[in-house]
PDB file of C-alpha atoms in Angstrom:
ATOM      1  CA  UNK A   1      -0.608  59.762 -23.627  1.00  0.00           C
ATOM      2  CA  UNK A   2      -0.537  55.990 -24.193  1.00  0.00           C
ATOM      3  CA  UNK A   3       1.877  54.893 -26.907  1.00  0.00           C
ATOM      4  CA  UNK A   4      -0.285  51.879 -27.664  1.00  0.00           C
ATOM      5  CA  UNK A   5      -4.067  51.724 -27.667  1.00  0.00           C
ATOM      6  CA  UNK A   6      -6.640  49.159 -28.626  1.00  0.00           C
ATOM      7  CA  UNK A   7     -10.306  49.087 -29.576  1.00  0.00           C
ATOM      8  CA  UNK A   8     -10.910  45.353 -29.444  1.00  0.00           C
ATOM      9  CA  UNK A   9      -9.902  42.277 -27.479  1.00  0.00           C
ATOM     10  CA  UNK A  10      -9.705  38.765 -28.869  1.00  0.00           C
ATOM     11  CA  UNK A  11      -8.181  35.451 -27.882  1.00  0.00           C
ATOM     12  CA  UNK A  12      -4.904  34.516 -29.530  1.00  0.00           C
ATOM     13  CA  UNK A  13      -6.244  31.037 -30.330  1.00  0.00           C
ATOM     14  CA  UNK A  14      -8.678  32.722 -32.720  1.00  0.00           C
ATOM     15  CA  UNK A  15      -5.692  34.294 -34.455  1.00  0.00           C
ATOM     16  CA  UNK A  16      -4.350  30.798 -34.994  1.00  0.00           C
ATOM     17  CA  UNK A  17      -7.698  29.654 -36.367  1.00  0.00           C
ATOM     18  CA  UNK A  18      -7.828  32.563 -38.798  1.00  0.00           C
ATOM     19  CA  UNK A  19      -4.276  31.923 -39.951  1.00  0.00           C
ATOM     20  CA  UNK A  20      -4.899  28.209 -40.427  1.00  0.00           C
ATOM     21  CA  UNK A  21      -8.014  28.919 -42.474  1.00  0.00           C
ATOM     22  CA  UNK A  22      -6.033  31.276 -44.705  1.00  0.00           C
ATOM     23  CA  UNK A  23      -3.342  28.650 -45.181  1.00  0.00           C
ATOM     24  CA  UNK A  24      -6.039  26.211 -46.212  1.00  0.00           C
ATOM     25  CA  UNK A  25      -6.917  28.541 -49.064  1.00  0.00           C
ATOM     26  CA  UNK A  26      -3.356  29.344 -50.141  1.00  0.00           C
ATOM     27  CA  UNK A  27      -1.161  26.311 -49.411  1.00  0.00           C
ATOM     28  CA  UNK A  28      -2.422  22.907 -50.606  1.00  0.00           C
ATOM     29  CA  UNK A  29       0.295  21.092 -48.644  1.00  0.00           C
ATOM     30  CA  UNK A  30      -1.042  22.243 -45.274  1.00  0.00           C
ATOM     31  CA  UNK A  31      -3.021  19.621 -43.375  1.00  0.00           C
ATOM     32  CA  UNK A  32      -4.485  19.823 -39.879  1.00  0.00           C
ATOM     33  CA  UNK A  33      -4.806  17.274 -37.097  1.00  0.00           C
ATOM     34  CA  UNK A  34      -6.696  17.681 -33.831  1.00  0.00           C
ATOM     35  CA  UNK A  35      -7.048  15.695 -30.622  1.00  0.00           C
ATOM     36  CA  UNK A  36     -10.787  16.179 -30.062  1.00  0.00           C
ATOM     37  CA  UNK A  37     -10.588  19.940 -29.403  1.00  0.00           C
ATOM     38  CA  UNK A  38     -11.692  21.512 -32.680  1.00  0.00           C
ATOM     39  CA  UNK A  39     -13.757  24.222 -31.000  1.00  0.00           C
ATOM     40  CA  UNK A  40     -11.089  25.164 -28.497  1.00  0.00           C
ATOM     41  CA  UNK A  41      -8.445  25.388 -31.228  1.00  0.00           C
ATOM     42  CA  UNK A  42     -10.739  27.370 -33.595  1.00  0.00           C
ATOM     43  CA  UNK A  43     -10.114  24.942 -36.463  1.00  0.00           C
ATOM     44  CA  UNK A  44     -13.669  24.684 -37.793  1.00  0.00           C
ATOM     45  CA  UNK A  45     -13.242  27.123 -40.699  1.00  0.00           C
ATOM     46  CA  UNK A  46     -10.300  25.107 -42.008  1.00  0.00           C
ATOM     47  CA  UNK A  47     -12.349  21.921 -41.673  1.00  0.00           C
ATOM     48  CA  UNK A  48     -15.383  23.370 -43.442  1.00  0.00           C
ATOM     49  CA  UNK A  49     -13.294  24.454 -46.417  1.00  0.00           C
ATOM     50  CA  UNK A  50     -10.862  21.498 -46.496  1.00  0.00           C
ATOM     51  CA  UNK A  51     -12.577  18.398 -45.084  1.00  0.00           C
ATOM     52  CA  UNK A  52     -10.221  16.081 -46.968  1.00  0.00           C
ATOM     53  CA  UNK A  53      -7.175  17.730 -45.348  1.00  0.00           C
ATOM     54  CA  UNK A  54      -8.330  17.409 -41.732  1.00  0.00           C
ATOM     55  CA  UNK A  55      -7.731  14.414 -39.456  1.00  0.00           C
ATOM     56  CA  UNK A  56      -9.619  14.029 -36.180  1.00  0.00           C
ATOM     57  CA  UNK A  57      -7.336  11.825 -34.113  1.00  0.00           C
ATOM     58  CA  UNK A  58      -9.408  11.850 -30.942  1.00  0.00           C
ATOM     59  CA  UNK A  59      -7.959  11.828 -27.447  1.00  0.00           C
ATOM     60  CA  UNK A  60      -4.752  10.188 -28.656  1.00  0.00           C
ATOM     61  CA  UNK A  61      -2.166  12.945 -28.698  1.00  0.00           C
ATOM     62  CA  UNK A  62       0.868  10.687 -28.968  1.00  0.00           C
ATOM     63  CA  UNK A  63      -0.631   9.037 -32.023  1.00  0.00           C
ATOM     64  CA  UNK A  64      -1.300  12.486 -33.486  1.00  0.00           C
ATOM     65  CA  UNK A  65       2.390  13.395 -33.277  1.00  0.00           C
ATOM     66  CA  UNK A  66       3.389  10.144 -34.941  1.00  0.00           C
ATOM     67  CA  UNK A  67       0.881  10.647 -37.740  1.00  0.00           C
ATOM     68  CA  UNK A  68       2.065  14.223 -38.252  1.00  0.00           C
ATOM     69  CA  UNK A  69       5.691  13.114 -38.471  1.00  0.00           C
ATOM     70  CA  UNK A  70       4.795  10.521 -41.085  1.00  0.00           C
ATOM     71  CA  UNK A  71       2.825  12.986 -43.184  1.00  0.00           C
ATOM     72  CA  UNK A  72       5.902  15.184 -43.631  1.00  0.00           C
ATOM     73  CA  UNK A  73       7.623  12.352 -45.502  1.00  0.00           C
ATOM     74  CA  UNK A  74       5.017  12.730 -48.222  1.00  0.00           C
ATOM     75  CA  UNK A  75       5.589  16.471 -48.425  1.00  0.00           C
ATOM     76  CA  UNK A  76       2.672  17.586 -46.285  1.00  0.00           C
ATOM     77  CA  UNK A  77       2.921  20.388 -43.708  1.00  0.00           C
ATOM     78  CA  UNK A  78       0.947  19.125 -40.701  1.00  0.00           C
ATOM     79  CA  UNK A  79      -0.421  21.501 -38.058  1.00  0.00           C
ATOM     80  CA  UNK A  80      -1.351  19.669 -34.862  1.00  0.00           C
ATOM     81  CA  UNK A  81      -3.837  21.187 -32.453  1.00  0.00           C
ATOM     82  CA  UNK A  82      -4.552  20.586 -28.781  1.00  0.00           C
ATOM     83  CA  UNK A  83      -3.987  22.226 -25.387  1.00  0.00           C
ATOM     84  CA  UNK A  84      -0.401  23.211 -24.581  1.00  0.00           C
ATOM     85  CA  UNK A  85      -0.302  20.729 -21.715  1.00  0.00           C
ATOM     86  CA  UNK A  86      -1.214  17.869 -24.039  1.00  0.00           C
ATOM     87  CA  UNK A  87       0.965  19.240 -26.871  1.00  0.00           C
ATOM     88  CA  UNK A  88       4.131  18.940 -24.792  1.00  0.00           C
ATOM     89  CA  UNK A  89       4.016  17.176 -21.429  1.00  0.00           C
ATOM     90  CA  UNK A  90       1.827  14.305 -22.589  1.00  0.00           C
ATOM     91  CA  UNK A  91       3.738  13.658 -25.823  1.00  0.00           C
ATOM     92  CA  UNK A  92       7.297  14.753 -25.139  1.00  0.00           C
ATOM     93  CA  UNK A  93       8.811  11.404 -26.070  1.00  0.00           C
ATOM     94  CA  UNK A  94       7.029  11.324 -29.421  1.00  0.00           C
ATOM     95  CA  UNK A  95       8.085  14.896 -30.207  1.00  0.00           C
ATOM     96  CA  UNK A  96      11.698  14.211 -29.265  1.00  0.00           C
ATOM     97  CA  UNK A  97      12.052  10.911 -31.054  1.00  0.00           C
ATOM     98  CA  UNK A  98       9.783  11.253 -34.103  1.00  0.00           C
ATOM     99  CA  UNK A  99       9.851  14.997 -34.832  1.00  0.00           C
ATOM    100  CA  UNK A 100      12.787  16.921 -33.352  1.00  0.00           C
ATOM    101  CA  UNK A 101      15.467  14.246 -33.745  1.00  0.00           C
ATOM    102  CA  UNK A 102      15.003  14.059 -37.506  1.00  0.00           C
ATOM    103  CA  UNK A 103      13.903  17.666 -37.992  1.00  0.00           C
ATOM    104  CA  UNK A 104      10.436  16.789 -39.279  1.00  0.00           C
ATOM    105  CA  UNK A 105       8.418  19.706 -40.674  1.00  0.00           C
ATOM    106  CA  UNK A 106       5.636  19.495 -38.055  1.00  0.00           C
ATOM    107  CA  UNK A 107       3.939  22.591 -36.608  1.00  0.00           C
ATOM    108  CA  UNK A 108       2.912  21.898 -33.010  1.00  0.00           C
ATOM    109  CA  UNK A 109       0.177  24.432 -32.272  1.00  0.00           C
ATOM    110  CA  UNK A 110      -0.690  24.715 -28.604  1.00  0.00           C
ATOM    111  CA  UNK A 111      -3.577  26.595 -27.052  1.00  0.00           C
ATOM    112  CA  UNK A 112      -4.650  27.271 -23.451  1.00  0.00           C
ATOM    113  CA  UNK A 113      -1.089  27.829 -22.224  1.00  0.00           C
ATOM    114  CA  UNK A 114      -0.207  29.392 -18.890  1.00  0.00           C
ATOM    115  CA  UNK A 115      -2.158  30.653 -15.890  1.00  0.00           C
ATOM    116  CA  UNK A 116      -4.634  32.587 -18.012  1.00  0.00           C
ATOM    117  CA  UNK A 117      -6.312  29.314 -18.931  1.00  0.00           C
ATOM    118  CA  UNK A 118      -8.070  30.173 -15.668  1.00  0.00           C
ATOM    119  CA  UNK A 119     -10.713  27.977 -14.150  1.00  0.00           C
ATOM    120  CA  UNK A 120      -9.431  24.659 -15.544  1.00  0.00           C
ATOM    121  CA  UNK A 121      -6.731  24.781 -12.896  1.00  0.00           C
ATOM    122  CA  UNK A 122      -3.208  23.523 -12.316  1.00  0.00           C
ATOM    123  CA  UNK A 123      -3.518  20.241 -14.229  1.00  0.00           C
ATOM    124  CA  UNK A 124      -4.104  22.161 -17.461  1.00  0.00           C
ATOM    125  CA  UNK A 125      -2.155  25.394 -16.823  1.00  0.00           C
ATOM    126  CA  UNK A 126       1.184  24.223 -18.116  1.00  0.00           C
ATOM    127  CA  UNK A 127       4.009  26.587 -17.194  1.00  0.00           C
ATOM    128  CA  UNK A 128       6.944  24.424 -18.265  1.00  0.00           C
ATOM    129  CA  UNK A 129       6.303  24.033 -21.981  1.00  0.00           C
ATOM    130  CA  UNK A 130       8.633  26.740 -23.314  1.00  0.00           C
ATOM    131  CA  UNK A 131      11.541  25.236 -21.397  1.00  0.00           C
ATOM    132  CA  UNK A 132      10.728  21.722 -22.549  1.00  0.00           C
ATOM    133  CA  UNK A 133      10.475  22.711 -26.190  1.00  0.00           C
ATOM    134  CA  UNK A 134      13.386  25.139 -26.426  1.00  0.00           C
ATOM    135  CA  UNK A 135      15.763  22.450 -25.140  1.00  0.00           C
ATOM    136  CA  UNK A 136      15.003  20.223 -28.115  1.00  0.00           C
ATOM    137  CA  UNK A 137      17.537  20.554 -30.961  1.00  0.00           C
ATOM    138  CA  UNK A 138      16.012  21.767 -34.252  1.00  0.00           C
ATOM    139  CA  UNK A 139      12.889  23.128 -32.516  1.00  0.00           C
ATOM    140  CA  UNK A 140      11.737  26.719 -33.114  1.00  0.00           C
ATOM    141  CA  UNK A 141       9.665  28.198 -30.254  1.00  0.00           C
ATOM    142  CA  UNK A 142       7.230  31.071 -30.834  1.00  0.00           C
ATOM    143  CA  UNK A 143       4.962  32.834 -28.304  1.00  0.00           C
ATOM    144  CA  UNK A 144       2.973  35.696 -29.942  1.00  0.00           C
ATOM    145  CA  UNK A 145       1.260  38.479 -28.016  1.00  0.00           C
ATOM    146  CA  UNK A 146      -2.151  39.156 -29.606  1.00  0.00           C
ATOM    147  CA  UNK A 147      -4.637  38.015 -32.249  1.00  0.00           C
ATOM    148  CA  UNK A 148      -2.952  39.749 -35.181  1.00  0.00           C
ATOM    149  CA  UNK A 149       0.533  38.550 -34.301  1.00  0.00           C
ATOM    150  CA  UNK A 150      -0.685  34.989 -33.752  1.00  0.00           C
ATOM    151  CA  UNK A 151      -2.343  34.947 -37.168  1.00  0.00           C
ATOM    152  CA  UNK A 152       0.825  36.335 -38.775  1.00  0.00           C
ATOM    153  CA  UNK A 153       2.981  33.780 -36.944  1.00  0.00           C
ATOM    154  CA  UNK A 154       0.712  30.930 -38.098  1.00  0.00           C
ATOM    155  CA  UNK A 155       1.198  32.008 -41.702  1.00  0.00           C
ATOM    156  CA  UNK A 156       4.955  32.417 -41.243  1.00  0.00           C
ATOM    157  CA  UNK A 157       5.656  28.999 -39.751  1.00  0.00           C
ATOM    158  CA  UNK A 158       4.153  27.299 -42.806  1.00  0.00           C
ATOM    159  CA  UNK A 159       7.043  28.788 -44.793  1.00  0.00           C
ATOM    160  CA  UNK A 160       9.657  27.676 -42.246  1.00  0.00           C
ATOM    161  CA  UNK A 161      11.277  24.307 -42.885  1.00  0.00           C
ATOM    162  CA  UNK A 162      11.513  22.391 -39.640  1.00  0.00           C
ATOM    163  CA  UNK A 163       9.603  21.685 -36.423  1.00  0.00           C
ATOM    164  CA  UNK A 164       7.916  24.619 -34.677  1.00  0.00           C
ATOM    165  CA  UNK A 165       6.186  25.013 -31.335  1.00  0.00           C
ATOM    166  CA  UNK A 166       3.568  27.786 -31.547  1.00  0.00           C
ATOM    167  CA  UNK A 167       2.106  28.770 -28.164  1.00  0.00           C
ATOM    168  CA  UNK A 168      -1.095  30.776 -27.664  1.00  0.00           C
ATOM    169  CA  UNK A 169      -3.911  31.191 -25.180  1.00  0.00           C
ATOM    170  CA  UNK A 170      -7.552  31.132 -24.180  1.00  0.00           C
ATOM    171  CA  UNK A 171      -8.468  34.606 -22.796  1.00  0.00           C
ATOM    172  CA  UNK A 172      -9.388  37.682 -24.772  1.00  0.00           C
ATOM    173  CA  UNK A 173      -6.496  40.156 -24.733  1.00  0.00           C
ATOM    174  CA  UNK A 174      -5.999  43.578 -26.379  1.00  0.00           C
ATOM    175  CA  UNK A 175      -5.236  43.641 -30.107  1.00  0.00           C
ATOM    176  CA  UNK A 176      -2.511  46.248 -30.484  1.00  0.00           C
ATOM    177  CA  UNK A 177      -0.206  45.050 -33.262  1.00  0.00           C
ATOM    178  CA  UNK A 178      -0.839  45.810 -36.963  1.00  0.00           C
ATOM    179  CA  UNK A 179      -3.315  43.694 -38.885  1.00  0.00           C
ATOM    180  CA  UNK A 180      -1.067  43.603 -41.965  1.00  0.00           C
ATOM    181  CA  UNK A 181       2.195  42.813 -40.142  1.00  0.00           C
ATOM    182  CA  UNK A 182       4.872  40.558 -41.578  1.00  0.00           C
ATOM    183  CA  UNK A 183       6.042  38.069 -38.958  1.00  0.00           C
ATOM    184  CA  UNK A 184       9.782  37.442 -38.973  1.00  0.00           C
ATOM    185  CA  UNK A 185      10.880  34.394 -37.001  1.00  0.00           C
ATOM    186  CA  UNK A 186      13.727  35.199 -34.616  1.00  0.00           C
ATOM    187  CA  UNK A 187      13.460  38.988 -34.934  1.00  0.00           C
ATOM    188  CA  UNK A 188      12.484  40.862 -31.764  1.00  0.00           C
ATOM    189  CA  UNK A 189      10.221  43.900 -32.058  1.00  0.00           C
ATOM    190  CA  UNK A 190      11.131  47.203 -30.405  1.00  0.00           C
ATOM    191  CA  UNK A 191       7.835  48.611 -29.199  1.00  0.00           C
ATOM    192  CA  UNK A 192       8.952  51.504 -27.003  1.00  0.00           C
ATOM    193  CA  UNK A 193      12.328  53.239 -26.794  1.00  0.00           C
ATOM    194  CA  UNK A 194      13.784  53.880 -23.348  1.00  0.00           C
ATOM    195  CA  UNK A 195      17.028  54.575 -21.547  1.00  0.00           C
ATOM    196  CA  UNK A 196      16.774  53.450 -17.893  1.00  0.00           C
ATOM    197  CA  UNK A 197      15.695  49.799 -18.104  1.00  0.00           C
ATOM    198  CA  UNK A 198      14.763  47.262 -20.775  1.00  0.00           C
ATOM    199  CA  UNK A 199      11.646  45.120 -20.421  1.00  0.00           C
ATOM    200  CA  UNK A 200      11.793  41.947 -22.518  1.00  0.00           C
ATOM    201  CA  UNK A 201       8.296  40.454 -22.664  1.00  0.00           C
ATOM    202  CA  UNK A 202       6.638  37.571 -24.461  1.00  0.00           C
ATOM    203  CA  UNK A 203       3.084  36.390 -25.098  1.00  0.00           C
ATOM    204  CA  UNK A 204       0.303  37.831 -22.947  1.00  0.00           C
ATOM    205  CA  UNK A 205       2.875  39.679 -20.844  1.00  0.00           C
ATOM    206  CA  UNK A 206       3.737  42.058 -23.707  1.00  0.00           C
ATOM    207  CA  UNK A 207       0.602  44.107 -23.047  1.00  0.00           C
ATOM    208  CA  UNK A 208       1.362  44.050 -19.326  1.00  0.00           C
ATOM    209  CA  UNK A 209       4.839  45.385 -20.143  1.00  0.00           C
ATOM    210  CA  UNK A 210       3.287  48.248 -22.107  1.00  0.00           C
ATOM    211  CA  UNK A 211       1.077  49.111 -19.126  1.00  0.00           C
ATOM    212  CA  UNK A 212       4.138  48.928 -16.862  1.00  0.00           C
ATOM    213  CA  UNK A 213       6.058  51.307 -19.129  1.00  0.00           C
ATOM    214  CA  UNK A 214       3.245  53.848 -18.886  1.00  0.00           C
ATOM    215  CA  UNK A 215       3.267  53.616 -15.093  1.00  0.00           C
ATOM    216  CA  UNK A 216       7.058  53.957 -14.944  1.00  0.00           C
ATOM    217  CA  UNK A 217       6.975  56.965 -17.269  1.00  0.00           C
ATOM    218  CA  UNK A 218       4.688  58.758 -14.826  1.00  0.00           C
ATOM    219  CA  UNK A 219       7.406  58.315 -12.208  1.00  0.00           C
ATOM    220  CA  UNK A 220      10.129  59.658 -14.484  1.00  0.00           C
ATOM    221  CA  UNK A 221      11.586  56.264 -15.399  1.00  0.00           C
ATOM    222  CA  UNK A 222      12.289  55.605 -19.081  1.00  0.00           C
ATOM    223  CA  UNK A 223      11.633  51.950 -19.957  1.00  0.00           C
ATOM    224  CA  UNK A 224      12.369  50.267 -23.265  1.00  0.00           C
ATOM    225  CA  UNK A 225       9.863  47.545 -24.198  1.00  0.00           C
ATOM    226  CA  UNK A 226      10.844  44.739 -26.563  1.00  0.00           C
ATOM    227  CA  UNK A 227       8.509  41.981 -27.734  1.00  0.00           C
ATOM    228  CA  UNK A 228      10.401  38.684 -27.773  1.00  0.00           C
ATOM    229  CA  UNK A 229       7.858  36.658 -29.719  1.00  0.00           C
ATOM    230  CA  UNK A 230      10.462  34.066 -30.725  1.00  0.00           C
ATOM    231  CA  UNK A 231      12.089  32.368 -27.748  1.00  0.00           C
ATOM    232  CA  UNK A 232      14.214  30.191 -30.019  1.00  0.00           C
ATOM    233  CA  UNK A 233      16.091  31.274 -32.051  1.00  0.00           C
ATOM    234  CA  UNK A 234      16.586  34.212 -29.709  1.00  0.00           C
ATOM    235  CA  UNK A 235      17.372  37.667 -31.091  1.00  0.00           C
ATOM    236  CA  UNK A 236      20.679  37.982 -29.246  1.00  0.00           C
ATOM    237  CA  UNK A 237      21.683  41.115 -31.136  1.00  0.00           C
ATOM    238  CA  UNK A 238      18.563  43.000 -30.070  1.00  0.00           C
ATOM    239  CA  UNK A 239      18.997  41.963 -26.436  1.00  0.00           C
ATOM    240  CA  UNK A 240      22.633  42.994 -26.225  1.00  0.00           C
ATOM    241  CA  UNK A 241      22.108  46.276 -28.053  1.00  0.00           C
ATOM    242  CA  UNK A 242      19.281  47.314 -25.751  1.00  0.00           C
ATOM    243  CA  UNK A 243      20.973  46.339 -22.491  1.00  0.00           C
ATOM    244  CA  UNK A 244      24.177  48.072 -23.575  1.00  0.00           C
ATOM    245  CA  UNK A 245      22.075  51.245 -23.657  1.00  0.00           C
ATOM    246  CA  UNK A 246      19.926  50.809 -20.529  1.00  0.00           C
ATOM    247  CA  UNK A 247      22.346  48.876 -18.323  1.00  0.00           C
ATOM    248  CA  UNK A 248      19.740  46.517 -16.850  1.00  0.00           C
ATOM    249  CA  UNK A 249      16.731  44.423 -17.803  1.00  0.00           C
ATOM    250  CA  UNK A 250      13.496  42.761 -16.724  1.00  0.00           C
ATOM    251  CA  UNK A 251      12.001  39.690 -18.388  1.00  0.00           C
ATOM    252  CA  UNK A 252       8.242  39.080 -18.245  1.00  0.00           C
ATOM    253  CA  UNK A 253       6.505  35.838 -19.164  1.00  0.00           C
ATOM    254  CA  UNK A 254       3.555  33.599 -18.332  1.00  0.00           C
ATOM    255  CA  UNK A 255       5.787  30.627 -17.584  1.00  0.00           C
ATOM    256  CA  UNK A 256       7.972  29.156 -14.884  1.00  0.00           C
ATOM    257  CA  UNK A 257      10.969  31.262 -13.958  1.00  0.00           C
ATOM    258  CA  UNK A 258      13.073  28.177 -14.554  1.00  0.00           C
ATOM    259  CA  UNK A 259      13.514  27.381 -18.232  1.00  0.00           C
ATOM    260  CA  UNK A 260      11.682  30.251 -19.857  1.00  0.00           C
ATOM    261  CA  UNK A 261      12.523  33.550 -21.532  1.00  0.00           C
ATOM    262  CA  UNK A 262      14.277  34.816 -18.403  1.00  0.00           C
ATOM    263  CA  UNK A 263      16.727  31.933 -18.461  1.00  0.00           C
ATOM    264  CA  UNK A 264      17.489  32.552 -22.137  1.00  0.00           C
ATOM    265  CA  UNK A 265      18.118  36.257 -21.604  1.00  0.00           C
ATOM    266  CA  UNK A 266      20.205  35.585 -18.485  1.00  0.00           C
ATOM    267  CA  UNK A 267      22.399  33.151 -20.412  1.00  0.00           C
ATOM    268  CA  UNK A 268      22.827  35.661 -23.225  1.00  0.00           C
ATOM    269  CA  UNK A 269      23.864  38.422 -20.839  1.00  0.00           C
ATOM    270  CA  UNK A 270      26.170  36.182 -18.796  1.00  0.00           C
ATOM    271  CA  UNK A 271      28.043  35.069 -21.907  1.00  0.00           C
ATOM    272  CA  UNK A 272      28.242  38.434 -23.643  1.00  0.00           C
ATOM    273  CA  UNK A 273      27.407  41.451 -21.504  1.00  0.00           C
ATOM    274  CA  UNK A 274      26.843  40.816 -17.766  1.00  0.00           C
ATOM    275  CA  UNK A 275      24.167  43.158 -16.394  1.00  0.00           C
ATOM    276  CA  UNK A 276      21.554  43.184 -13.601  1.00  0.00           C
ATOM    277  CA  UNK A 277      18.428  41.207 -14.469  1.00  0.00           C
ATOM    278  CA  UNK A 278      15.078  40.633 -12.749  1.00  0.00           C
ATOM    279  CA  UNK A 279      12.602  37.968 -13.865  1.00  0.00           C
ATOM    280  CA  UNK A 280       8.832  38.335 -13.697  1.00  0.00           C
ATOM    281  CA  UNK A 281       7.510  34.794 -13.950  1.00  0.00           C
ATOM    282  CA  UNK A 282       5.876  32.081 -11.868  1.00  0.00           C
ATOM    283  CA  UNK A 283       8.356  31.103  -9.174  1.00  0.00           C
ATOM    284  CA  UNK A 284       8.549  27.303  -8.918  1.00  0.00           C
ATOM    285  CA  UNK A 285       4.835  26.782  -8.375  1.00  0.00           C
ATOM    286  CA  UNK A 286       1.860  25.121  -9.988  1.00  0.00           C
ATOM    287  CA  UNK A 287      -1.184  27.270 -10.679  1.00  0.00           C
ATOM    288  CA  UNK A 288      -4.745  26.899  -9.430  1.00  0.00           C
ATOM    289  CA  UNK A 289      -8.301  27.448 -10.571  1.00  0.00           C
ATOM    290  CA  UNK A 290      -9.330  31.085 -10.760  1.00  0.00           C
ATOM    291  CA  UNK A 291     -10.060  34.168 -12.836  1.00  0.00           C
ATOM    292  CA  UNK A 292      -7.105  34.949 -15.162  1.00  0.00           C
ATOM    293  CA  UNK A 293      -6.507  38.526 -13.950  1.00  0.00           C
ATOM    294  CA  UNK A 294      -6.616  37.454 -10.310  1.00  0.00           C
ATOM    295  CA  UNK A 295      -4.232  34.574 -10.974  1.00  0.00           C
ATOM    296  CA  UNK A 296      -1.758  36.881 -12.730  1.00  0.00           C
ATOM    297  CA  UNK A 297      -1.797  39.201  -9.747  1.00  0.00           C
ATOM    298  CA  UNK A 298      -1.473  36.410  -7.167  1.00  0.00           C
ATOM    299  CA  UNK A 299       1.429  34.746  -8.979  1.00  0.00           C
ATOM    300  CA  UNK A 300       3.219  38.023  -9.638  1.00  0.00           C
ATOM    301  CA  UNK A 301       3.060  38.297 -13.425  1.00  0.00           C
ATOM    302  CA  UNK A 302       1.029  41.466 -14.028  1.00  0.00           C
ATOM    303  CA  UNK A 303       1.997  45.056 -14.880  1.00  0.00           C
ATOM    304  CA  UNK A 304       2.311  46.031 -11.220  1.00  0.00           C
ATOM    305  CA  UNK A 305       4.948  43.360 -10.651  1.00  0.00           C
ATOM    306  CA  UNK A 306       6.844  44.392 -13.780  1.00  0.00           C
ATOM    307  CA  UNK A 307       7.000  47.943 -12.389  1.00  0.00           C
ATOM    308  CA  UNK A 308       8.348  46.645  -9.078  1.00  0.00           C
ATOM    309  CA  UNK A 309      10.956  44.516 -10.846  1.00  0.00           C
ATOM    310  CA  UNK A 310      12.075  47.467 -12.962  1.00  0.00           C
ATOM    311  CA  UNK A 311      12.625  49.610  -9.885  1.00  0.00           C
ATOM    312  CA  UNK A 312      14.573  46.822  -8.187  1.00  0.00           C
ATOM    313  CA  UNK A 313      16.859  46.194 -11.115  1.00  0.00           C
ATOM    314  CA  UNK A 314      17.598  49.896 -11.645  1.00  0.00           C
ATOM    315  CA  UNK A 315      18.876  50.070  -8.065  1.00  0.00           C
ATOM    316  CA  UNK A 316      21.304  47.249  -8.855  1.00  0.00           C
ATOM    317  CA  UNK A 317      23.034  49.088 -11.702  1.00  0.00           C
TER     318      UNK A 317
END
């Protein structure tokens, strides 16, 4: 019997849109900025209800980051919205110099991240953004797994003082976390208890990890599944406690192997509790245009590849 089920799928970007709209009704300091992608970022409800608190910057992402940084000086809480590629790679200098360096209270909200962007292809499928953002001092990095968790994370970051990078995606994915959840920044979620191997997953790969656990269970392998929705600050205590029990781990993410969740977990284990680790991630490659599910399979980041990684790492114990 499946430990997690779902009745509906929805894109995580819609969870952001719902959360932003709710903030518009409850927090008068929240303002929103967009770089000509209102529909893609699901910001229209916020705009309809708060037209005086929305700023359409146009295709000028660097300017958007500068404006957002300035708005914090007046006590506003700006949420910027554009694709993840344009939220990071295109504007890294502005984020580093104007936001992270001085700890400005800007919420950088980034949609269409990873391979599952699909047909738009390699130029838009950024797979380096988590690494870029987690290296910045003062920056919090969050990568939720479904609609409900993305909405909860959007609400939570408005209460957090300091810059945040919130990453979400385009495709419809299963909704399997509670609608009324309380999102706690930096606190990993234990989804499934296990004893043979730990699977640390983030973002869209959390559901794939759940599917992998079900497949492993059928083969008599007990896998623990932990949702690492916050890449930075990392829940070091949860990682060490789990690996002390299972003796080995797999990380799963829709990101480059270099610089992502896997690197963070590997560093944690190397410094505190050395143990075998396998990483399920894109291996030093750009993506390509295609159907999301087919791309995940081709680039080795689906449930089947998590199962294979778990079996490999168990042999290394």
